[in-house]
């Protein structure tokens, strides 16, 4: 009897959401196809020289000609990005928690962080490659460097905006600071943290590609650089296209994770 | 100031909690001044008073969240103690339900048990058995935003009941509910209380509610808060809904309303002076 309203409440909620999702995916695919057709068509129609903009079909053909190189580049850059992103995200949240607990630490270290973020990533990248050599880790460190700071700032905002009455309630149950952190503060900070994580998804890819410019043998940044030296416009576009695929895919994955984890939305 | 104090017999041989001459100041604001009260084991005591008189502050002290100013005395189970010693020993329900939006009904209800270190599975099973009593059967997997105000309040109450402590503090638990739901919840609460036999300290701004539920009603003065009047309610239990029209009920209500009005008027005048 009382299960009926529970069912009634959940069924209509799931129905339109699934339908909406399918429609949104279909819309995006259609938009993508339209852009592809316009690209191909306009280049042919307006007679644009390949030096400025090659046809999409020739770009795709270039990728198909050496799929191994692009796949290897994709995977390598993905690995660098992912390691930097995950480490940067975890470090950012950990630092935010430390800043929340220790005001003195925050006042000492936070300005240093701000200064570190004003150093252009290129300058910093040179240093990192010197330290870590021409390794995957060096690139991940650059991605990390671009990632952790926005995560720290946003996680801290989220942690500090927890309703003090909610903390008081937990304390009245005899909760330890650790229990309050895990059961209340971190989940409360999740929506705000994801704002930074979405930004960090793009930044970490930038970090990885820039890192590769300091010298490496595989990676999308390497492909891009080689194409530039050879003035191979089609190859530049090919590398660009694969990078866009990686960036969009990664961003979507983070956004999807956000929808899964922050399912309750912005309540209150 | 404490009328009726002398002719009111001690509520129980040993009070569960006792406050004597408790003060509390927040910067320039004196919230409580010389507040004395005692609650016996198993008693249902209601507290009424003008808003801003320090009722929630009193609760925060008894819940261990705020330390009173030095000078007053606080005794729990016969022993003198600091407010902080009461953390984890009193079951506290704040004015708002404060449910966690990412937890289902059942997981919100067992929050305090989890903090105590009870295995989640066991706590859930216990809460599941309690759901029907709180009118929440079948709603265990719902999230707070899917519930009505009355249901959210019942989840918060259930969380408070599951945290089994001798003393329960309920801060205006029905304040946000409509009149009909509220009377239903009052009867339901008395029912549950009679079965579980906890000691309850209950804040309300509704005099009917205070009389209908309580063994005793404490009327607080305007800020700074103290106990102005302590009124024993000798109405038989179980209390029937039509009790509110009984002459004895009306008489009690008149006495209490008089005292409350006097204080409300005072806090009103204070507010007016501030505006000028
Ligand atoms: N943490 C606090 N800091 C400053 N002032 C407070 C705090 N808590 C309560 N007060 C003040 O103390 C007075 C009593 O508040 P409260 O106990 O919430 O009243 P009530 O619950 O009776 O409405 C109010 O004037 C309120 O502004
Ligand atoms: Mg209050």
Coordinates of C-alpha atoms and ligand atoms in Angstrom, one line a residue:
Chain A
X1 CA 0.0 0.0 0.0
X2 CA 2.6 2.5 1.0
X3 CA 5.0 1.0 -1.7
X4 CA 2.6 2.4 -4.3
X5 CA 3.5 6.1 -3.9
X6 CA 7.2 5.1 -3.8
X7 CA 6.8 3.5 -7.2
X8 CA 4.7 6.2 -8.6
X9 CA 7.3 8.7 -7.6
X10 CA 10.2 6.9 -9.2
X11 CA 8.7 5.6 -12.5
X12 CA 7.8 8.9 -14.1
X13 CA 11.1 10.3 -13.0
X14 CA 13.1 7.6 -14.8
X15 CA 11.0 7.6 -18.0
X16 CA 11.5 11.1 -19.3
X17 CA 15.1 11.2 -18.1
X18 CA 16.0 8.3 -20.3
X19 CA 14.0 9.8 -23.2
X20 CA 15.7 13.1 -22.7
X21 CA 19.1 11.6 -22.7
X22 CA 18.5 9.7 -25.9
X23 CA 17.1 12.8 -27.6
X24 CA 20.2 14.8 -26.4
X25 CA 22.6 12.2 -27.8
X26 CA 20.7 12.1 -31.1
X27 CA 20.8 15.9 -31.3
X28 CA 24.6 16.0 -30.8
X29 CA 25.3 13.3 -33.4
X30 CA 23.1 15.2 -35.9
X31 CA 25.0 18.5 -35.1
X32 CA 28.3 16.7 -35.6
X33 CA 27.3 15.3 -38.9
X34 CA 26.1 18.7 -40.0
X35 CA 29.5 20.3 -39.2
X36 CA 31.3 17.4 -41.0
X37 CA 29.2 17.9 -44.1
X38 CA 29.5 21.6 -44.0
X39 CA 33.3 21.3 -43.7
X40 CA 33.6 18.9 -46.6
X41 CA 31.1 20.8 -48.8
X42 CA 32.4 24.3 -48.2
X43 CA 36.0 23.4 -48.9
X44 CA 34.9 21.9 -52.2
X45 CA 32.4 24.6 -53.1
X46 CA 34.6 27.6 -52.2
X47 CA 37.7 26.0 -53.6
X48 CA 39.7 26.6 -50.3
X49 CA 43.3 25.6 -50.8
X50 CA 44.3 22.6 -48.6
X51 CA 47.1 24.8 -47.1
X52 CA 44.4 26.7 -45.3
X53 CA 41.8 24.1 -44.7
X54 CA 42.1 20.5 -46.1
X55 CA 38.9 18.5 -46.7
X56 CA 37.7 16.5 -43.8
X57 CA 37.9 13.4 -45.9
X58 CA 41.6 13.8 -46.6
X59 CA 42.2 14.4 -42.9
X60 CA 40.3 11.2 -42.1
X61 CA 42.3 9.4 -44.8
X62 CA 45.5 10.6 -43.2
X63 CA 44.4 9.1 -39.9
X64 CA 43.4 5.9 -41.6
X65 CA 46.7 5.7 -43.3
X66 CA 48.7 5.3 -40.1
X67 CA 46.1 4.5 -37.4
X68 CA 48.8 2.9 -35.2
X69 CA 50.6 6.3 -34.7
X70 CA 47.4 8.1 -33.9
X71 CA 46.2 5.4 -31.5
X72 CA 49.5 5.3 -29.8
X73 CA 49.6 9.1 -29.5
X74 CA 46.0 9.1 -28.2
X75 CA 46.7 6.5 -25.5
X76 CA 50.0 8.0 -24.4
X77 CA 48.5 11.5 -24.0
X78 CA 45.4 10.0 -22.3
X79 CA 47.7 8.3 -19.8
X80 CA 49.6 11.5 -19.0
X81 CA 46.4 13.5 -18.7
X82 CA 44.6 10.9 -16.6
X83 CA 47.5 10.5 -14.1
X84 CA 47.9 14.2 -13.8
X85 CA 44.2 14.8 -13.4
X86 CA 43.6 12.1 -10.8
X87 CA 46.7 13.0 -8.8
X88 CA 45.9 16.7 -9.1
X89 CA 42.3 16.2 -8.0
X90 CA 43.2 14.0 -5.0
X91 CA 46.0 16.4 -4.0
X92 CA 43.7 19.4 -4.4
X93 CA 41.0 17.9 -2.2
X94 CA 43.6 16.8 0.4
X95 CA 45.1 20.3 0.5
X96 CA 41.6 21.8 0.8
X97 CA 40.9 19.6 3.9
X98 CA 44.3 20.6 5.4
X99 CA 43.5 24.3 4.8
X100 CA 40.1 23.8 6.4
X101 CA 41.7 22.3 9.5
X102 CA 44.8 24.4 9.9
X103 CA 44.2 28.1 9.4
X104 CA 47.9 28.9 9.9
X105 CA 49.0 26.5 7.2
X106 CA 46.5 28.1 4.9
X107 CA 47.7 31.6 5.5
X108 CA 51.3 30.5 4.9
X109 CA 50.9 28.2 1.9
X110 CA 48.0 29.7 0.0
X111 CA 49.9 32.8 -1.3
X112 CA 52.7 30.5 -2.5
X113 CA 50.1 28.5 -4.4
X114 CA 48.8 31.6 -6.0
X115 CA 52.3 32.7 -7.0
X116 CA 53.0 29.2 -8.4
X117 CA 49.9 29.5 -10.6
X118 CA 51.1 32.8 -12.1
X119 CA 54.2 31.1 -13.5
X120 CA 53.5 30.4 -17.2
X121 CA 53.1 26.7 -17.7
X122 CA 55.8 26.8 -20.5
X123 CA 58.4 28.1 -18.1
X124 CA 57.4 25.5 -15.5
X125 CA 57.4 22.8 -18.1
X126 CA 61.0 23.3 -19.0
X127 CA 61.9 22.9 -15.3
X128 CA 59.9 19.7 -14.9
X129 CA 61.4 18.1 -17.9
X130 CA 64.8 18.9 -16.4
X131 CA 63.8 17.3 -13.2
X132 CA 62.0 14.2 -14.4
X133 CA 63.6 13.7 -17.7
X134 CA 61.7 12.9 -20.8
X135 CA 59.2 10.6 -19.1
X136 CA 55.5 10.1 -18.9
X137 CA 55.7 11.2 -15.3
X138 CA 57.1 14.6 -16.4
X139 CA 54.0 15.3 -18.5
X140 CA 51.7 14.0 -15.8
X141 CA 53.4 16.5 -13.4
X142 CA 52.6 19.4 -15.7
X143 CA 49.0 18.2 -16.0
X144 CA 49.0 17.9 -12.2
X145 CA 50.3 21.4 -11.8
X146 CA 47.5 22.9 -13.9
X147 CA 44.8 20.7 -12.1
X148 CA 45.3 20.9 -8.4
X149 CA 44.9 24.6 -7.8
X150 CA 41.3 25.1 -9.1
X151 CA 40.4 21.9 -7.3
X152 CA 41.8 23.2 -4.0
X153 CA 40.1 26.5 -4.3
X154 CA 36.7 25.0 -5.1
X155 CA 36.8 22.1 -2.7
X156 CA 37.7 24.6 0.0
X157 CA 34.7 26.8 -0.9
X158 CA 32.5 23.7 -0.8
X159 CA 33.9 22.5 2.6
X160 CA 33.4 25.9 4.1
X161 CA 29.9 26.4 3.0
X162 CA 28.6 23.4 5.0
X163 CA 25.7 24.4 7.2
X164 CA 27.1 24.9 10.7
X165 CA 23.8 23.5 12.2
X166 CA 24.5 20.3 10.3
X167 CA 27.9 20.1 11.9
X168 CA 26.4 20.8 15.3
X169 CA 23.9 17.9 14.8
X170 CA 26.7 15.5 14.0
X171 CA 28.7 16.7 17.0
X172 CA 25.6 16.1 19.2
X173 CA 25.7 12.5 18.1
X174 CA 29.3 12.3 19.4
X175 CA 30.9 12.4 15.9
X176 CA 34.6 12.8 15.6
X177 CA 36.1 15.4 13.2
X178 CA 37.0 12.5 10.9
X179 CA 33.4 11.2 10.8
X180 CA 32.1 14.7 10.2
X181 CA 34.6 15.1 7.3
X182 CA 33.7 11.8 5.7
X183 CA 29.9 11.8 6.2
X184 CA 29.1 15.4 5.9
X185 CA 31.8 17.8 4.7
X186 CA 33.2 15.9 1.8
X187 CA 29.9 14.9 0.3
X188 CA 28.6 18.5 0.8
X189 CA 31.6 19.8 -1.1
X190 CA 31.2 17.5 -4.0
X191 CA 29.0 19.7 -6.3
X192 CA 31.5 22.7 -5.9
X193 CA 34.5 20.4 -6.3
X194 CA 33.1 19.1 -9.6
X195 CA 32.9 22.6 -11.0
X196 CA 36.7 22.6 -10.7
X197 CA 37.1 19.0 -11.9
X198 CA 35.3 19.9 -15.2
X199 CA 37.7 22.8 -15.7
X200 CA 40.6 20.6 -14.7
X201 CA 39.6 18.0 -17.3
X202 CA 40.5 20.5 -20.1
X203 CA 43.5 22.0 -18.3
X204 CA 45.2 18.6 -17.7
X205 CA 45.1 17.8 -21.4
X206 CA 46.7 21.2 -22.2
X207 CA 49.4 20.4 -19.6
X208 CA 50.1 17.0 -21.1
X209 CA 50.3 18.3 -24.7
X210 CA 52.5 21.2 -23.7
X211 CA 54.7 18.8 -21.8
X212 CA 55.2 16.7 -24.9
X213 CA 56.5 19.7 -26.8
X214 CA 59.6 19.6 -24.6
X215 CA 60.6 16.5 -26.4
X216 CA 59.1 13.0 -26.6
X217 CA 58.6 10.3 -29.2
X218 CA 54.9 9.5 -28.8
X219 CA 51.8 11.6 -27.9
X220 CA 49.4 13.9 -29.6
X221 CA 51.6 16.9 -28.8
X222 CA 54.5 15.2 -30.6
X223 CA 52.3 14.5 -33.7
X224 CA 51.3 18.1 -33.7
X225 CA 54.8 19.4 -33.5
X226 CA 56.1 17.0 -36.2
X227 CA 53.3 18.0 -38.5
X228 CA 54.2 21.7 -37.9
X229 CA 57.9 21.2 -38.7
X230 CA 57.0 19.3 -41.9
X231 CA 54.4 21.9 -42.8
X232 CA 52.0 19.0 -43.2
X233 CA 48.7 20.8 -42.9
X234 CA 46.7 17.6 -43.2
X235 CA 48.6 16.0 -40.4
X236 CA 48.1 19.1 -38.2
X237 CA 44.4 18.8 -38.7
X238 CA 44.5 15.1 -38.0
X239 CA 46.3 15.6 -34.7
X240 CA 44.0 18.4 -33.9
X241 CA 41.0 16.2 -34.6
X242 CA 42.2 13.4 -32.4
X243 CA 43.1 15.8 -29.6
X244 CA 39.5 17.2 -29.8
X245 CA 38.2 13.7 -29.5
X246 CA 40.3 13.0 -26.4
X247 CA 39.4 16.4 -24.8
X248 CA 35.7 16.0 -25.5
X249 CA 35.6 12.4 -24.4
X250 CA 37.4 13.1 -21.2
X251 CA 35.3 16.1 -20.4
X252 CA 32.1 14.1 -21.0
X253 CA 33.4 11.3 -18.8
X254 CA 33.9 13.7 -15.9
X255 CA 30.5 15.3 -16.5
X256 CA 28.9 11.9 -16.5
X257 CA 30.7 11.0 -13.2
X258 CA 29.4 14.2 -11.8
X259 CA 25.8 13.4 -12.7
X260 CA 26.2 10.0 -11.1
X261 CA 27.8 11.3 -7.9
X262 CA 25.9 14.5 -7.4
X263 CA 22.5 13.1 -8.1
X264 CA 20.7 15.2 -5.5
X265 CA 21.4 18.5 -7.4
X266 CA 21.6 21.8 -5.7
X267 CA 19.1 21.3 -2.8
X268 CA 18.4 23.9 -0.1
Chain B
X1 CA 10.6 35.1 39.5
X2 CA 10.0 31.4 39.9
X3 CA 6.4 31.2 40.9
X4 CA 5.0 27.8 41.7
X5 CA 8.5 26.6 42.3
X6 CA 7.8 25.9 46.0
X7 CA 4.4 24.2 45.8
X8 CA 5.3 22.1 42.8
X9 CA 6.5 18.8 44.2
X10 CA 9.9 17.5 43.0
X11 CA 9.1 15.8 39.7
X12 CA 11.1 12.7 40.4
X13 CA 13.4 11.5 43.3
X14 CA 16.4 12.2 41.1
X15 CA 16.3 14.6 38.2
X16 CA 18.0 13.4 35.0
X17 CA 19.2 16.9 34.2
X18 CA 19.4 20.0 36.3
X19 CA 20.5 23.5 35.5
X20 CA 21.0 26.2 38.1
X21 CA 21.6 29.8 37.5
X22 CA 22.9 29.3 34.0
X23 CA 23.9 32.4 32.0
X24 CA 24.9 32.5 28.3
X25 CA 26.2 35.6 26.5
X26 CA 27.0 35.9 22.8
X27 CA 29.2 39.0 22.5
X28 CA 26.9 41.9 23.4
X29 CA 23.8 39.7 23.5
X30 CA 22.7 38.1 26.8
X31 CA 20.7 35.1 25.7
X32 CA 20.1 33.4 29.1
X33 CA 20.3 34.9 32.5
X34 CA 20.0 32.8 35.7
X35 CA 18.1 30.0 34.1
X36 CA 17.2 27.1 36.4
X37 CA 15.3 24.0 35.5
X38 CA 15.2 20.3 36.2
X39 CA 13.8 17.4 34.3
X40 CA 13.0 14.1 36.0
X41 CA 13.5 10.7 34.5
X42 CA 10.7 9.8 32.1
X43 CA 9.1 13.2 32.3
X44 CA 7.8 15.1 29.3
X45 CA 8.5 18.8 29.8
X46 CA 7.5 21.4 27.3
X47 CA 9.1 24.9 26.9
X48 CA 7.3 27.9 25.6
X49 CA 8.4 31.5 25.3
X50 CA 8.6 34.4 22.9
X51 CA 10.9 33.9 19.9
X52 CA 14.5 34.9 20.4
X53 CA 14.2 34.3 24.2
X54 CA 16.9 31.7 24.2
X55 CA 15.1 28.4 23.9
X56 CA 17.4 27.0 21.2
X57 CA 20.3 28.3 23.2
X58 CA 19.1 26.3 26.2
X59 CA 18.9 23.2 24.0
X60 CA 22.4 23.8 22.5
X61 CA 23.8 23.8 26.1
X62 CA 22.0 20.7 27.1
X63 CA 23.1 19.0 23.9
X64 CA 26.7 19.9 24.7
X65 CA 27.1 22.2 21.7
X66 CA 27.6 25.4 23.7
X67 CA 29.3 25.9 27.0
X68 CA 27.4 28.2 29.4
X69 CA 29.1 31.2 30.9
X70 CA 31.1 30.2 34.0
X71 CA 29.2 30.5 37.3
X72 CA 26.1 28.4 36.7
X73 CA 25.7 24.7 37.5
X74 CA 24.9 21.8 35.2
X75 CA 24.1 18.3 36.5
X76 CA 23.4 15.2 34.5
X77 CA 22.4 12.0 36.2
X78 CA 23.2 13.4 39.5
X79 CA 26.8 14.5 38.6
X80 CA 28.0 17.9 38.0
X81 CA 29.4 18.2 34.5
X82 CA 30.5 20.5 31.6
X83 CA 28.2 20.9 28.6
X84 CA 30.8 19.2 26.4
X85 CA 30.5 16.1 28.5
X86 CA 26.9 15.7 27.1
X87 CA 28.0 15.4 23.5
X88 CA 26.8 12.0 22.3
X89 CA 24.7 11.4 25.5
X90 CA 21.6 13.4 24.5
X91 CA 19.4 12.7 21.5
X92 CA 19.0 16.1 19.9
X93 CA 16.6 17.1 17.1
X94 CA 17.3 20.7 15.9
X95 CA 14.7 23.1 14.6
X96 CA 15.2 22.1 10.9
X97 CA 15.2 18.5 9.8
X98 CA 18.8 18.8 8.4
X99 CA 18.5 15.6 6.4
X100 CA 21.4 14.8 4.2
X101 CA 20.2 15.0 0.6
X102 CA 22.5 12.2 -0.7
X103 CA 21.2 9.7 1.9
X104 CA 18.0 7.7 1.5
X105 CA 15.4 7.8 4.2
X106 CA 16.8 4.7 5.9
X107 CA 20.4 5.9 5.8
X108 CA 19.4 9.3 7.2
X109 CA 17.6 7.6 10.0
X110 CA 20.7 5.5 11.0
X111 CA 23.2 8.4 10.8
X112 CA 23.6 8.5 14.6
X113 CA 23.9 4.7 14.9
X114 CA 26.6 4.7 12.2
X115 CA 28.5 7.3 14.1
X116 CA 28.3 5.2 17.2
X117 CA 30.0 2.5 15.2
X118 CA 27.1 0.1 14.7
X119 CA 27.5 -2.0 11.6
X120 CA 25.4 -0.5 8.8
X121 CA 23.5 -3.7 8.0
X122 CA 22.4 -4.2 11.6
X123 CA 21.4 -0.5 11.9
X124 CA 19.4 -0.6 8.7
X125 CA 17.5 -3.7 9.9
X126 CA 16.6 -2.0 13.1
X127 CA 15.5 1.1 11.3
X128 CA 13.5 -0.9 8.8
X129 CA 11.5 -2.4 11.6
X130 CA 10.8 1.0 13.0
X131 CA 9.6 2.5 9.7
X132 CA 5.9 1.6 10.0
X133 CA 5.7 3.2 13.4
X134 CA 6.8 6.4 11.9
X135 CA 4.5 6.2 8.9
X136 CA 7.3 5.7 6.5
X137 CA 6.8 2.1 5.5
X138 CA 7.8 1.6 1.8
X139 CA 9.7 4.9 1.7
X140 CA 13.1 3.6 2.9
X141 CA 14.8 4.0 -0.5
X142 CA 13.4 7.6 -1.2
X143 CA 15.6 10.6 -1.0
X144 CA 14.7 13.6 1.2
X145 CA 13.7 15.9 -1.8
X146 CA 11.1 13.3 -2.7
X147 CA 9.3 13.7 0.6
X148 CA 6.7 16.1 2.0
X149 CA 7.6 18.3 4.9
X150 CA 5.7 16.1 7.4
X151 CA 7.5 13.0 6.2
X152 CA 10.9 14.7 6.4
X153 CA 10.1 15.7 9.9
X154 CA 9.2 12.1 10.8
X155 CA 12.5 10.9 9.3
X156 CA 14.3 13.4 11.5
X157 CA 12.3 12.2 14.5
X158 CA 13.1 8.6 13.7
X159 CA 16.8 9.5 13.6
X160 CA 16.4 11.0 17.0
X161 CA 14.5 8.0 18.4
X162 CA 17.0 5.5 17.0
X163 CA 19.8 7.3 18.8
X164 CA 18.7 5.8 22.1
X165 CA 19.5 8.1 24.9
X166 CA 17.6 8.8 28.1
X167 CA 17.1 12.5 27.3
X168 CA 15.6 13.7 24.1
X169 CA 15.6 17.3 23.0
X170 CA 13.0 18.3 20.4
X171 CA 13.2 21.9 19.1
X172 CA 9.9 22.9 17.6
X173 CA 9.6 19.6 15.7
X174 CA 6.2 20.4 14.4
X175 CA 6.6 24.1 13.9
X176 CA 6.6 24.0 10.1
X177 CA 3.6 21.6 9.7
X178 CA 0.0 22.6 8.9
X179 CA -2.5 22.4 11.8
X180 CA -4.1 19.1 10.9
X181 CA -0.8 17.3 10.4
X182 CA 0.5 18.8 13.6
X183 CA -2.3 17.4 15.8
X184 CA -1.9 14.0 14.2
X185 CA 1.8 14.2 14.9
X186 CA 1.2 15.2 18.5
X187 CA -1.0 12.3 19.2
X188 CA 1.4 10.0 17.4
X189 CA 4.3 11.4 19.5
X190 CA 2.5 10.7 22.8
X191 CA 1.8 7.2 21.6
X192 CA 5.5 6.6 20.8
X193 CA 6.6 8.2 24.0
X194 CA 4.4 6.1 26.1
X195 CA 5.9 3.0 24.5
X196 CA 9.5 4.0 24.5
X197 CA 9.5 5.9 27.8
X198 CA 12.2 8.4 27.2
X199 CA 12.6 11.8 28.9
X200 CA 11.6 14.5 26.6
X201 CA 12.3 18.2 26.6
X202 CA 10.2 19.8 23.9
X203 CA 10.3 23.4 22.6
X204 CA 7.2 24.9 21.0
X205 CA 5.6 28.3 20.5
X206 CA 2.1 26.7 20.5
X207 CA 0.5 26.8 24.0
X208 CA -2.1 24.1 23.1
X209 CA 0.7 21.8 22.1
X210 CA 2.7 22.6 25.2
X211 CA -0.3 21.6 27.5
X212 CA -1.5 18.7 25.4
X213 CA 1.9 17.0 25.4
X214 CA 3.6 18.0 28.7
X215 CA 3.7 16.8 32.3
X216 CA 5.0 20.3 33.0
X217 CA 5.2 23.5 31.0
X218 CA 8.1 25.9 31.4
X219 CA 7.3 29.5 30.3
X220 CA 10.4 31.5 29.5
X221 CA 10.9 35.2 30.0
X222 CA 11.8 37.5 27.2
X223 CA 15.5 37.8 26.5
X224 CA 17.6 37.3 28.5
X225 CA 15.8 34.0 29.0
X226 CA 15.0 32.5 32.4
X227 CA 12.1 30.3 33.6
X228 CA 9.2 32.7 34.4
X229 CA 6.6 30.1 35.3
X230 CA 6.6 26.4 35.9
X231 CA 3.2 24.9 35.4
X232 CA 2.4 21.3 36.3
X233 CA -0.2 19.7 33.9
X234 CA -2.2 17.2 35.9
X235 CA -4.3 16.1 33.0
X236 CA -4.8 12.3 32.8
X237 CA -3.0 10.2 30.2
X238 CA -3.6 8.9 27.6
X239 CA -4.7 12.3 26.4
X240 CA -7.6 12.4 24.1
X241 CA -7.9 14.8 21.2
X242 CA -11.1 16.4 22.7
X243 CA -9.1 17.3 25.8
X244 CA -8.3 20.7 24.3
X245 CA -11.9 21.8 24.9
X246 CA -12.1 20.5 28.5
X247 CA -12.5 23.3 31.2
X248 CA -9.4 22.2 33.0
X249 CA -7.4 22.6 29.8
X250 CA -8.8 26.0 29.1
X251 CA -8.0 27.2 32.6
X252 CA -4.4 26.1 32.2
X253 CA -4.2 27.7 28.9
X254 CA -5.5 31.0 30.3
X255 CA -2.8 31.0 33.0
X256 CA -0.1 30.2 30.5
X257 CA -1.2 32.7 27.8
X258 CA -1.2 35.4 30.4
X259 CA 2.3 34.8 31.3
X260 CA 3.5 34.4 27.7
X261 CA 1.7 37.5 26.6
X262 CA 3.4 39.6 29.3
X263 CA 6.7 38.4 28.0
X264 CA 6.0 38.7 24.4
X265 CA 4.9 42.3 25.0
X266 CA 8.2 42.9 26.7
X267 CA 10.3 41.6 23.9
X268 CA 8.1 43.6 21.5
X269 CA 8.9 46.8 23.5
X270 CA 12.6 46.0 23.5
X271 CA 12.5 45.6 19.7
X272 CA 10.6 48.9 19.4
X273 CA 13.1 50.7 21.5
X274 CA 15.9 49.4 19.3
X275 CA 14.2 50.7 16.2
X276 CA 14.0 54.2 17.7
Ligands
LIG1 N1 25.7 31.4 18.1 C1 25.2 32.6 18.3 N2 25.9 33.7 18.2 C2 25.3 34.9 18.5 N3 24.1 35.1 18.9 C3 23.3 34.0 19.1 C4 23.8 32.7 18.8 N4 22.8 31.8 19.1 C5 21.8 32.6 19.5 N5 22.1 33.9 19.5 C6 21.2 35.0 20.0 O1 20.6 34.6 21.2 C7 19.3 34.9 21.3 C8 18.4 33.7 21.6 O2 18.4 32.9 20.4 P1 17.7 31.5 20.4 O3 18.1 30.7 21.5 O4 17.8 30.9 19.0 O5 16.1 31.9 20.6 P2 14.8 31.1 20.4 O6 15.1 29.7 20.0 O7 14.1 31.2 21.7 O8 14.0 31.8 19.3 C9 18.9 35.6 20.0 O9 19.0 37.0 20.2 C10 20.0 35.1 19.1 O10 20.3 36.1 18.1
LIG2 MG1 14.7 28.5 18.3

